[in-house]
């Protein structure tokens, strides 16, 4: 190779490197995607199996007739820096379906990126404006209630109410990634099967104030967060069907042979 060709390559190499770098950067930056936050009770098969077992460490969801939460704030935390994104929600009463159906809390346009934590505040403060009388403290001495649970205990109807401010921090594992090809929903799952049980599996009477602190701890630990993969699951099912069709075709071909 002569000197002129070598000089041409030296001039061209930085240009090619710059072009490749810009291409990678542009493909990873992306824009904003609409992301929904959903919530549901965890009534999958494994939880149902627990409820039907004779283990004393589980609380049957069937003994609960209503679960209501007063959601005040939802926040998504970036894994790359200290930035966070607030979803538009204010004094939102969530009346959770007991059959495990999802309820959508809010949606927001989320910038492309990686997010590793989701924070949720369930509380009733001085500025709360809610019309549901179940969340109002009749005495007027304190703030109202943040959680209302109705059910049956020892054959008697009860209503458990907490005035605790719940600041729940949930980590995504793996982190939530929003990009051009992925904008999953955020699914908050709640498992109520141990709310009214102590660490030894003994009943916690919801009408006894001595148990309320332990019940509040149980409630706070019952939250989990994950990506909502409904679309991915459907895609997997289609792939499985295709695989089955292919295998059936192979079998028919073998029969012909």
mmCIF file of C-alpha atoms in Angstrom:
data_model
loop_
_atom_site.group_PDB
_atom_site.id
_atom_site.type_symbol
_atom_site.label_atom_id
_atom_site.label_comp_id
_atom_site.label_asym_id
_atom_site.label_seq_id
_atom_site.Cartn_x
_atom_site.Cartn_y
_atom_site.Cartn_z
ATOM 1 C CA UNK A 1 0.000 0.000 0.000
ATOM 2 C CA UNK A 2 1.461 3.380 -1.021
ATOM 3 C CA UNK A 3 1.701 6.443 1.209
ATOM 4 C CA UNK A 4 -1.297 8.190 -0.378
ATOM 5 C CA UNK A 5 -3.630 5.227 0.339
ATOM 6 C CA UNK A 6 -2.406 5.006 3.925
ATOM 7 C CA UNK A 7 -3.123 8.692 4.497
ATOM 8 C CA UNK A 8 -6.627 8.263 3.039
ATOM 9 C CA UNK A 9 -7.385 5.429 5.493
ATOM 10 C CA UNK A 10 -6.097 7.474 8.417
ATOM 11 C CA UNK A 11 -8.439 10.323 7.500
ATOM 12 C CA UNK A 12 -11.419 7.972 6.921
ATOM 13 C CA UNK A 13 -11.068 5.903 10.135
ATOM 14 C CA UNK A 14 -12.139 8.655 12.605
ATOM 15 C CA UNK A 15 -15.108 9.455 10.363
ATOM 16 C CA UNK A 16 -16.272 5.829 10.420
ATOM 17 C CA UNK A 17 -15.770 5.618 14.197
ATOM 18 C CA UNK A 18 -17.843 8.780 14.711
ATOM 19 C CA UNK A 19 -20.641 7.442 12.515
ATOM 20 C CA UNK A 20 -20.805 4.131 14.418
ATOM 21 C CA UNK A 21 -20.811 5.909 17.774
ATOM 22 C CA UNK A 22 -23.690 8.181 16.734
ATOM 23 C CA UNK A 23 -25.692 5.202 15.488
ATOM 24 C CA UNK A 24 -25.362 3.349 18.823
ATOM 25 C CA UNK A 25 -26.190 6.457 20.822
ATOM 26 C CA UNK A 26 -29.275 7.261 18.755
ATOM 27 C CA UNK A 27 -30.642 3.707 18.956
ATOM 28 C CA UNK A 28 -30.366 3.581 22.748
ATOM 29 C CA UNK A 29 -31.691 7.055 23.559
ATOM 30 C CA UNK A 30 -35.204 6.588 22.180
ATOM 31 C CA UNK A 31 -38.180 8.772 23.091
ATOM 32 C CA UNK A 32 -41.016 8.565 25.576
ATOM 33 C CA UNK A 33 -43.340 5.602 26.001
ATOM 34 C CA UNK A 34 -46.702 5.484 27.721
ATOM 35 C CA UNK A 35 -46.477 3.232 30.777
ATOM 36 C CA UNK A 36 -49.422 2.170 32.932
ATOM 37 C CA UNK A 37 -49.325 1.288 36.632
ATOM 38 C CA UNK A 38 -51.670 -1.557 37.541
ATOM 39 C CA UNK A 39 -52.517 -3.213 40.848
ATOM 40 C CA UNK A 40 -54.141 -6.509 41.795
ATOM 41 C CA UNK A 41 -54.451 -9.062 44.565
ATOM 42 C CA UNK A 42 -52.230 -12.069 44.093
ATOM 43 C CA UNK A 43 -54.741 -14.881 43.580
ATOM 44 C CA UNK A 44 -52.630 -17.091 41.319
ATOM 45 C CA UNK A 45 -52.625 -20.889 41.621
ATOM 46 C CA UNK A 46 -49.814 -21.047 44.170
ATOM 47 C CA UNK A 47 -51.565 -18.602 46.500
ATOM 48 C CA UNK A 48 -54.871 -20.394 46.058
ATOM 49 C CA UNK A 49 -53.155 -23.641 47.010
ATOM 50 C CA UNK A 50 -51.916 -22.034 50.225
ATOM 51 C CA UNK A 51 -55.413 -20.843 51.063
ATOM 52 C CA UNK A 52 -56.816 -24.345 50.644
ATOM 53 C CA UNK A 53 -54.070 -26.010 52.693
ATOM 54 C CA UNK A 54 -54.307 -26.751 56.384
ATOM 55 C CA UNK A 55 -51.213 -24.669 57.177
ATOM 56 C CA UNK A 56 -51.922 -22.228 60.028
ATOM 57 C CA UNK A 57 -49.669 -19.579 58.476
ATOM 58 C CA UNK A 58 -52.147 -18.471 55.811
ATOM 59 C CA UNK A 59 -55.159 -16.175 55.828
ATOM 60 C CA UNK A 60 -57.990 -16.980 53.426
ATOM 61 C CA UNK A 61 -58.820 -14.150 51.036
ATOM 62 C CA UNK A 62 -62.422 -15.415 51.064
ATOM 63 C CA UNK A 63 -62.792 -14.068 54.618
ATOM 64 C CA UNK A 64 -62.162 -10.552 53.287
ATOM 65 C CA UNK A 65 -65.085 -8.752 51.669
ATOM 66 C CA UNK A 66 -63.474 -5.429 50.727
ATOM 67 C CA UNK A 67 -59.964 -3.954 50.509
ATOM 68 C CA UNK A 68 -59.511 -0.226 49.909
ATOM 69 C CA UNK A 69 -56.301 1.800 49.741
ATOM 70 C CA UNK A 70 -55.876 5.580 49.631
ATOM 71 C CA UNK A 71 -53.021 6.101 47.150
ATOM 72 C CA UNK A 72 -51.383 9.532 47.315
ATOM 73 C CA UNK A 73 -48.217 9.202 45.230
ATOM 74 C CA UNK A 74 -46.552 6.914 42.665
ATOM 75 C CA UNK A 75 -42.928 7.446 41.664
ATOM 76 C CA UNK A 76 -40.495 5.700 39.305
ATOM 77 C CA UNK A 77 -36.770 5.936 40.113
ATOM 78 C CA UNK A 78 -34.028 5.937 37.458
ATOM 79 C CA UNK A 79 -31.189 3.422 37.785
ATOM 80 C CA UNK A 80 -28.705 5.711 36.018
ATOM 81 C CA UNK A 81 -29.042 8.878 38.106
ATOM 82 C CA UNK A 82 -31.157 10.408 40.858
ATOM 83 C CA UNK A 83 -33.963 11.461 38.518
ATOM 84 C CA UNK A 84 -37.503 10.308 39.267
ATOM 85 C CA UNK A 85 -40.855 10.483 37.512
ATOM 86 C CA UNK A 86 -44.166 11.117 39.256
ATOM 87 C CA UNK A 87 -47.380 9.557 37.979
ATOM 88 C CA UNK A 88 -50.469 11.760 38.140
ATOM 89 C CA UNK A 89 -52.425 10.415 41.087
ATOM 90 C CA UNK A 90 -53.893 12.270 44.049
ATOM 91 C CA UNK A 91 -56.121 10.935 46.810
ATOM 92 C CA UNK A 92 -57.107 7.968 44.681
ATOM 93 C CA UNK A 93 -59.238 5.356 46.467
ATOM 94 C CA UNK A 94 -58.350 1.907 45.115
ATOM 95 C CA UNK A 95 -61.122 -0.637 45.694
ATOM 96 C CA UNK A 96 -59.296 -3.877 44.895
ATOM 97 C CA UNK A 97 -61.273 -6.633 43.155
ATOM 98 C CA UNK A 98 -61.128 -9.787 45.281
ATOM 99 C CA UNK A 99 -61.072 -12.035 42.218
ATOM 100 C CA UNK A 100 -57.563 -10.904 41.268
ATOM 101 C CA UNK A 101 -58.623 -8.621 38.414
ATOM 102 C CA UNK A 102 -56.276 -5.754 37.618
ATOM 103 C CA UNK A 103 -57.142 -2.132 38.249
ATOM 104 C CA UNK A 104 -55.239 0.668 36.504
ATOM 105 C CA UNK A 105 -54.001 3.400 38.842
ATOM 106 C CA UNK A 106 -52.378 5.814 36.409
ATOM 107 C CA UNK A 107 -50.437 6.224 33.161
ATOM 108 C CA UNK A 108 -47.524 8.499 32.243
ATOM 109 C CA UNK A 109 -45.158 9.163 29.372
ATOM 110 C CA UNK A 110 -41.880 7.678 30.589
ATOM 111 C CA UNK A 111 -38.553 8.626 28.952
ATOM 112 C CA UNK A 112 -36.504 5.738 27.572
ATOM 113 C CA UNK A 113 -34.084 4.402 30.144
ATOM 114 C CA UNK A 114 -33.519 1.886 32.920
ATOM 115 C CA UNK A 115 -35.487 2.100 36.167
ATOM 116 C CA UNK A 116 -34.728 0.074 39.271
ATOM 117 C CA UNK A 117 -37.187 1.222 41.937
ATOM 118 C CA UNK A 118 -40.847 2.101 42.326
ATOM 119 C CA UNK A 119 -42.177 4.054 45.293
ATOM 120 C CA UNK A 120 -45.760 4.299 46.455
ATOM 121 C CA UNK A 121 -47.299 6.351 49.252
ATOM 122 C CA UNK A 122 -50.554 5.229 50.828
ATOM 123 C CA UNK A 123 -51.635 7.888 53.288
ATOM 124 C CA UNK A 124 -54.285 10.294 54.537
ATOM 125 C CA UNK A 125 -52.890 13.706 55.481
ATOM 126 C CA UNK A 126 -54.227 17.183 56.208
ATOM 127 C CA UNK A 127 -54.642 17.992 52.500
ATOM 128 C CA UNK A 128 -56.473 14.787 51.603
ATOM 129 C CA UNK A 129 -59.827 15.273 49.922
ATOM 130 C CA UNK A 130 -61.817 12.048 49.790
ATOM 131 C CA UNK A 131 -65.578 11.492 49.861
ATOM 132 C CA UNK A 132 -65.530 7.883 51.073
ATOM 133 C CA UNK A 133 -66.752 7.950 54.722
ATOM 134 C CA UNK A 134 -64.763 4.790 55.534
ATOM 135 C CA UNK A 135 -61.574 6.870 55.369
ATOM 136 C CA UNK A 136 -62.843 9.603 57.685
ATOM 137 C CA UNK A 137 -61.901 9.556 61.367
ATOM 138 C CA UNK A 138 -65.162 10.220 63.183
ATOM 139 C CA UNK A 139 -63.418 11.490 66.328
ATOM 140 C CA UNK A 140 -61.836 14.380 64.432
ATOM 141 C CA UNK A 141 -58.738 14.200 66.650
ATOM 142 C CA UNK A 142 -56.391 12.628 64.098
ATOM 143 C CA UNK A 143 -55.926 12.369 60.366
ATOM 144 C CA UNK A 144 -58.162 9.978 58.489
ATOM 145 C CA UNK A 145 -57.388 6.418 57.457
ATOM 146 C CA UNK A 146 -55.116 5.149 54.685
ATOM 147 C CA UNK A 147 -56.288 1.520 54.456
ATOM 148 C CA UNK A 148 -59.737 0.009 55.008
ATOM 149 C CA UNK A 149 -60.241 -3.770 55.155
ATOM 150 C CA UNK A 150 -63.617 -5.412 55.709
ATOM 151 C CA UNK A 151 -64.206 -9.092 56.325
ATOM 152 C CA UNK A 152 -65.422 -11.811 58.639
ATOM 153 C CA UNK A 153 -63.500 -12.976 61.710
ATOM 154 C CA UNK A 154 -64.845 -15.753 63.972
ATOM 155 C CA UNK A 155 -68.240 -15.431 62.306
ATOM 156 C CA UNK A 156 -68.500 -11.681 62.957
ATOM 157 C CA UNK A 157 -68.187 -8.838 60.462
ATOM 158 C CA UNK A 158 -65.272 -6.484 61.092
ATOM 159 C CA UNK A 159 -63.742 -3.347 59.595
ATOM 160 C CA UNK A 160 -60.023 -2.842 60.124
ATOM 161 C CA UNK A 161 -58.721 0.660 59.432
ATOM 162 C CA UNK A 162 -55.154 1.959 59.620
ATOM 163 C CA UNK A 163 -54.088 5.606 59.959
ATOM 164 C CA UNK A 164 -50.468 4.658 59.222
ATOM 165 C CA UNK A 165 -48.607 6.451 56.411
ATOM 166 C CA UNK A 166 -47.209 3.678 54.210
ATOM 167 C CA UNK A 167 -44.152 4.644 52.143
ATOM 168 C CA UNK A 168 -43.482 1.484 50.174
ATOM 169 C CA UNK A 169 -40.240 1.148 48.193
ATOM 170 C CA UNK A 170 -40.198 -1.717 45.686
ATOM 171 C CA UNK A 171 -37.176 -2.779 43.628
ATOM 172 C CA UNK A 172 -37.408 -4.151 40.099
ATOM 173 C CA UNK A 173 -35.448 -7.384 39.652
ATOM 174 C CA UNK A 174 -34.319 -7.258 36.907
ATOM 175 C CA UNK A 175 -34.546 -3.470 36.370
ATOM 176 C CA UNK A 176 -37.347 -2.102 34.198
ATOM 177 C CA UNK A 177 -36.115 -1.037 30.752
ATOM 178 C CA UNK A 178 -38.048 1.369 28.544
ATOM 179 C CA UNK A 179 -36.842 1.641 24.930
ATOM 180 C CA UNK A 180 -38.076 1.729 21.340
ATOM 181 C CA UNK A 181 -38.984 -1.948 21.370
ATOM 182 C CA UNK A 182 -40.209 -2.275 24.963
ATOM 183 C CA UNK A 183 -42.690 -0.291 27.057
ATOM 184 C CA UNK A 184 -44.046 -2.737 29.635
ATOM 185 C CA UNK A 185 -46.670 -1.864 32.209
ATOM 186 C CA UNK A 186 -45.862 -1.849 35.911
ATOM 187 C CA UNK A 187 -47.725 -4.482 37.923
ATOM 188 C CA UNK A 188 -48.093 -4.093 41.689
ATOM 189 C CA UNK A 189 -49.095 -7.392 43.290
ATOM 190 C CA UNK A 190 -50.469 -7.692 46.823
ATOM 191 C CA UNK A 191 -50.630 -10.965 48.738
ATOM 192 C CA UNK A 192 -53.129 -10.621 51.633
ATOM 193 C CA UNK A 193 -52.849 -14.211 52.855
ATOM 194 C CA UNK A 194 -50.740 -13.344 55.910
ATOM 195 C CA UNK A 195 -52.166 -10.012 56.980
ATOM 196 C CA UNK A 196 -53.909 -11.342 60.070
ATOM 197 C CA UNK A 197 -51.343 -13.952 61.153
ATOM 198 C CA UNK A 198 -48.281 -13.575 63.374
ATOM 199 C CA UNK A 199 -44.872 -15.128 62.635
ATOM 200 C CA UNK A 200 -45.949 -18.373 64.325
ATOM 201 C CA UNK A 201 -49.151 -18.669 62.290
ATOM 202 C CA UNK A 202 -51.493 -17.597 65.082
ATOM 203 C CA UNK A 203 -54.541 -15.459 64.330
ATOM 204 C CA UNK A 204 -54.294 -11.707 64.816
ATOM 205 C CA UNK A 205 -57.697 -10.413 65.873
ATOM 206 C CA UNK A 206 -58.258 -7.332 63.659
ATOM 207 C CA UNK A 207 -60.474 -5.739 66.307
ATOM 208 C CA UNK A 208 -57.758 -5.875 68.995
ATOM 209 C CA UNK A 209 -55.642 -2.687 68.948
ATOM 210 C CA UNK A 210 -52.702 -4.642 70.408
ATOM 211 C CA UNK A 211 -52.380 -6.416 67.030
ATOM 212 C CA UNK A 212 -52.593 -3.385 64.768
ATOM 213 C CA UNK A 213 -48.874 -2.634 64.570
ATOM 214 C CA UNK A 214 -48.099 -6.221 63.516
ATOM 215 C CA UNK A 215 -50.929 -6.161 60.980
ATOM 216 C CA UNK A 216 -49.526 -2.947 59.488
ATOM 217 C CA UNK A 217 -46.093 -4.571 59.149
ATOM 218 C CA UNK A 218 -47.677 -7.577 57.450
ATOM 219 C CA UNK A 219 -49.512 -5.331 54.997
ATOM 220 C CA UNK A 220 -46.378 -3.375 54.104
ATOM 221 C CA UNK A 221 -44.444 -6.585 53.407
ATOM 222 C CA UNK A 222 -47.191 -7.978 51.158
ATOM 223 C CA UNK A 223 -46.458 -5.655 48.205
ATOM 224 C CA UNK A 224 -44.356 -6.664 45.215
ATOM 225 C CA UNK A 225 -43.666 -5.060 41.828
ATOM 226 C CA UNK A 226 -42.813 -6.500 38.422
ATOM 227 C CA UNK A 227 -43.119 -5.850 34.715
ATOM 228 C CA UNK A 228 -46.438 -6.765 33.156
ATOM 229 C CA UNK A 229 -45.617 -9.319 30.426
ATOM 230 C CA UNK A 230 -49.130 -9.995 29.097
ATOM 231 C CA UNK A 231 -48.095 -9.245 25.514
ATOM 232 C CA UNK A 232 -44.926 -11.316 25.804
ATOM 233 C CA UNK A 233 -46.890 -14.246 27.217
ATOM 234 C CA UNK A 234 -49.283 -14.125 24.294
ATOM 235 C CA UNK A 235 -46.361 -14.096 21.930
ATOM 236 C CA UNK A 236 -44.848 -17.096 23.632
ATOM 237 C CA UNK A 237 -48.141 -18.947 23.340
ATOM 238 C CA UNK A 238 -48.249 -18.225 19.621
ATOM 239 C CA UNK A 239 -44.699 -19.483 19.251
ATOM 240 C CA UNK A 240 -45.616 -22.618 21.155
ATOM 241 C CA UNK A 241 -48.604 -23.140 18.873
ATOM 242 C CA UNK A 242 -46.372 -22.714 15.844
ATOM 243 C CA UNK A 243 -43.923 -25.228 17.272
ATOM 244 C CA UNK A 244 -46.749 -27.656 17.907
ATOM 245 C CA UNK A 245 -48.036 -27.187 14.369
ATOM 246 C CA UNK A 246 -44.570 -27.834 12.988
ATOM 247 C CA UNK A 247 -44.189 -30.957 15.099
ATOM 248 C CA UNK A 248 -47.605 -32.184 13.960
ATOM 249 C CA UNK A 249 -46.616 -31.597 10.355
ATOM 250 C CA UNK A 250 -43.397 -33.524 10.925
ATOM 251 C CA UNK A 251 -45.386 -36.391 12.398
ATOM 252 C CA UNK A 252 -47.744 -36.448 9.435
ATOM 253 C CA UNK A 253 -44.817 -36.441 7.056
ATOM 254 C CA UNK A 254 -43.276 -39.328 8.953
ATOM 255 C CA UNK A 255 -46.553 -41.218 8.695
ATOM 256 C CA UNK A 256 -46.502 -40.739 4.934
ATOM 257 C CA UNK A 257 -43.065 -42.243 4.856
#
